[in-house]
């Protein structure tokens, strides 16, 4: 899918927002949801998505919706810093398949980096152990 296209209401993140698919939730408010990436590039990799926007990417979204999304991104990044003590945090997002996007519902990646630890492959690494994912989410939640 290129930068241009129609929002698919059956994409996986839309299903998570509707409660049709499970996720390991970290934080939720009226406008946004933060949850663990099940194919993490590092331990603690989170995603933040808007709940009400039918936007495939950053270019599509109503500009007025950006503030609550970025507020949640910053909030969970602070909690990640406190809970996991990473040495760095990547905050990024991709627009269009050629840029690396694989799920076409706007989302931000929050990826902790640890000294002397490589970064896993984007969207093609192994699936996380669910017990470990739940434990990491609980640690981040406790720091919110
Ligand atoms: P993108 O490639 O679109 O920037 O990022 C999509 C992200 O969603 C990837 O990092 C991928 O690991 C993650 N992902 C794909 N399917 C699922 C899923 O069913 N649940 C969760 N929590 N993450 C997913």
GROMACS .gro file of C-alpha atoms and ligand atoms in nm:
model
  168
    1UNK     CA    1   0.000   0.000   0.000
    2UNK     CA    2   0.134   0.339  -0.095
    3UNK     CA    3   0.084   0.668   0.077
    4UNK     CA    4  -0.250   0.691  -0.099
    5UNK     CA    5  -0.534   0.459  -0.024
    6UNK     CA    6  -0.854   0.404   0.167
    7UNK     CA    7  -0.855   0.334   0.539
    8UNK     CA    8  -0.936  -0.034   0.600
    9UNK     CA    9  -1.166  -0.059   0.903
   10UNK     CA   10  -1.060  -0.423   0.946
   11UNK     CA   11  -0.691  -0.351   1.003
   12UNK     CA   12  -0.549  -0.517   1.314
   13UNK     CA   13  -0.523  -0.198   1.521
   14UNK     CA   14  -0.883  -0.101   1.442
   15UNK     CA   15  -0.983  -0.446   1.570
   16UNK     CA   16  -0.779  -0.390   1.887
   17UNK     CA   17  -0.954  -0.055   1.943
   18UNK     CA   18  -1.294  -0.224   1.900
   19UNK     CA   19  -1.196  -0.502   2.140
   20UNK     CA   20  -1.219  -0.765   1.868
   21UNK     CA   21  -0.851  -0.856   1.908
   22UNK     CA   22  -0.655  -0.869   2.233
   23UNK     CA   23  -0.361  -0.650   2.324
   24UNK     CA   24  -0.133  -0.606   2.623
   25UNK     CA   25  -0.252  -0.263   2.727
   26UNK     CA   26  -0.027  -0.013   2.902
   27UNK     CA   27  -0.240   0.300   2.901
   28UNK     CA   28  -0.573   0.419   2.764
   29UNK     CA   29  -0.763   0.744   2.769
   30UNK     CA   30  -1.053   0.887   2.571
   31UNK     CA   31  -0.848   0.942   2.257
   32UNK     CA   32  -0.553   0.705   2.264
   33UNK     CA   33  -0.434   0.355   2.346
   34UNK     CA   34  -0.080   0.243   2.429
   35UNK     CA   35   0.003  -0.127   2.415
   36UNK     CA   36   0.295  -0.364   2.377
   37UNK     CA   37   0.421  -0.458   2.031
   38UNK     CA   38   0.393  -0.837   2.001
   39UNK     CA   39   0.693  -0.852   1.767
   40UNK     CA   40   0.917  -0.624   1.973
   41UNK     CA   41   1.240  -0.482   1.837
   42UNK     CA   42   1.363  -0.456   2.196
   43UNK     CA   43   1.227  -0.540   2.539
   44UNK     CA   44   0.958  -0.283   2.614
   45UNK     CA   45   0.867  -0.184   2.254
   46UNK     CA   46   0.530  -0.006   2.274
   47UNK     CA   47   0.284   0.137   2.024
   48UNK     CA   48   0.053   0.437   2.064
   49UNK     CA   49  -0.254   0.470   1.845
   50UNK     CA   50  -0.550   0.706   1.818
   51UNK     CA   51  -0.883   0.540   1.900
   52UNK     CA   52  -1.121   0.768   1.710
   53UNK     CA   53  -0.923   0.856   1.398
   54UNK     CA   54  -0.961   0.660   1.074
   55UNK     CA   55  -0.617   0.767   0.959
   56UNK     CA   56  -0.369   0.540   0.785
   57UNK     CA   57  -0.074   0.761   0.862
   58UNK     CA   58   0.047   1.095   0.992
   59UNK     CA   59  -0.043   1.275   0.670
   60UNK     CA   60  -0.404   1.158   0.683
   61UNK     CA   61  -0.486   1.247   1.040
   62UNK     CA   62  -0.686   1.547   1.152
   63UNK     CA   63  -0.419   1.787   1.285
   64UNK     CA   64  -0.631   1.854   1.593
   65UNK     CA   65  -0.596   1.486   1.689
   66UNK     CA   66  -0.218   1.501   1.706
   67UNK     CA   67  -0.183   1.672   2.043
   68UNK     CA   68  -0.355   1.397   2.246
   69UNK     CA   69  -0.159   1.129   2.059
   70UNK     CA   70   0.177   1.294   2.123
   71UNK     CA   71   0.079   1.364   2.482
   72UNK     CA   72   0.030   0.990   2.533
   73UNK     CA   73   0.354   0.913   2.347
   74UNK     CA   74   0.544   1.140   2.587
   75UNK     CA   75   0.360   1.006   2.892
   76UNK     CA   76   0.435   0.639   2.821
   77UNK     CA   77   0.792   0.723   2.718
   78UNK     CA   78   0.846   0.885   3.059
   79UNK     CA   79   0.702   0.574   3.226
   80UNK     CA   80   0.923   0.352   3.012
   81UNK     CA   81   1.229   0.555   3.116
   82UNK     CA   82   1.141   0.520   3.483
   83UNK     CA   83   1.042   0.154   3.469
   84UNK     CA   84   1.300   0.006   3.234
   85UNK     CA   85   1.596   0.247   3.264
   86UNK     CA   86   1.687   0.226   2.895
   87UNK     CA   87   1.994   0.407   2.764
   88UNK     CA   88   1.793   0.564   2.482
   89UNK     CA   89   1.439   0.568   2.342
   90UNK     CA   90   1.347   0.569   1.973
   91UNK     CA   91   1.015   0.737   1.893
   92UNK     CA   92   0.918   0.689   1.530
   93UNK     CA   93   0.646   0.612   1.280
   94UNK     CA   94   0.632   0.507   0.914
   95UNK     CA   95   0.410   0.638   0.635
   96UNK     CA   96   0.341   0.402   0.346
   97UNK     CA   97   0.473   0.054   0.274
   98UNK     CA   98   0.791   0.174   0.101
   99UNK     CA   99   0.876   0.360   0.422
  100UNK     CA  100   0.834   0.040   0.625
  101UNK     CA  101   0.470   0.067   0.735
  102UNK     CA  102   0.295  -0.269   0.771
  103UNK     CA  103  -0.020  -0.178   0.965
  104UNK     CA  104  -0.224   0.101   0.811
  105UNK     CA  105  -0.368   0.269   1.118
  106UNK     CA  106  -0.161   0.563   1.242
  107UNK     CA  107   0.075   0.457   1.521
  108UNK     CA  108   0.391   0.567   1.695
  109UNK     CA  109   0.663   0.325   1.801
  110UNK     CA  110   0.831   0.381   2.138
  111UNK     CA  111   1.136   0.156   2.139
  112UNK     CA  112   1.383   0.142   2.428
  113UNK     CA  113   1.750   0.103   2.343
  114UNK     CA  114   2.002  -0.060   2.573
  115UNK     CA  115   2.379  -0.017   2.548
  116UNK     CA  116   2.549  -0.316   2.384
  117UNK     CA  117   2.215  -0.465   2.275
  118UNK     CA  118   2.120  -0.475   1.910
  119UNK     CA  119   1.785  -0.375   1.768
  120UNK     CA  120   1.556  -0.651   1.640
  121UNK     CA  121   1.414  -0.647   1.291
  122UNK     CA  122   1.115  -0.425   1.224
  123UNK     CA  123   0.782  -0.612   1.210
  124UNK     CA  124   0.950  -0.942   1.126
  125UNK     CA  125   1.116  -1.058   1.446
  126UNK     CA  126   0.989  -1.333   1.672
  127UNK     CA  127   0.670  -1.310   1.871
  128UNK     CA  128   0.719  -1.205   2.231
  129UNK     CA  129   0.661  -1.439   2.522
  130UNK     CA  130   0.322  -1.326   2.654
  131UNK     CA  131   0.413  -1.370   3.022
  132UNK     CA  132   0.720  -1.154   2.971
  133UNK     CA  133   0.519  -0.896   2.774
  134UNK     CA  134   0.258  -0.875   3.052
  135UNK     CA  135   0.531  -0.837   3.314
  136UNK     CA  136   0.701  -0.553   3.122
  137UNK     CA  137   0.366  -0.380   3.066
  138UNK     CA  138   0.291  -0.400   3.440
  139UNK     CA  139   0.628  -0.240   3.520
  140UNK     CA  140   0.564   0.047   3.277
  141UNK     CA  141   0.207   0.088   3.405
  142UNK     CA  142   0.329   0.118   3.760
  143UNK     CA  143   0.546   0.413   3.653
  144UNK     CA  144   0.267   0.604   3.476
  145LIG     P1  145   0.455  -0.057   1.117
  145LIG     O1  146   0.534  -0.160   1.041
  145LIG     O2  147   0.321  -0.040   1.054
  145LIG     O3  148   0.527   0.069   1.144
  145LIG     O4  149   0.433  -0.118   1.263
  145LIG     C1  150   0.341  -0.214   1.292
  145LIG     C2  151   0.383  -0.277   1.421
  145LIG     O5  152   0.276  -0.355   1.470
  145LIG     C3  153   0.503  -0.370   1.408
  145LIG     O6  154   0.606  -0.328   1.495
  145LIG     C4  155   0.448  -0.507   1.445
  145LIG     O7  156   0.540  -0.582   1.520
  145LIG     C5  157   0.325  -0.472   1.527
  145LIG     N1  158   0.216  -0.567   1.519
  145LIG     C6  159   0.173  -0.635   1.409
  145LIG     N2  160   0.065  -0.710   1.441
  145LIG     C7  161   0.041  -0.688   1.573
  145LIG     C8  162  -0.058  -0.738   1.663
  145LIG     O8  163  -0.146  -0.817   1.629
  145LIG     N3  164  -0.054  -0.692   1.791
  145LIG     C9  165   0.043  -0.605   1.834
  145LIG     N4  166   0.040  -0.568   1.961
  145LIG     N5  167   0.139  -0.556   1.751
  145LIG    C10  168   0.137  -0.597   1.622
   0.00000   0.00000   0.00000
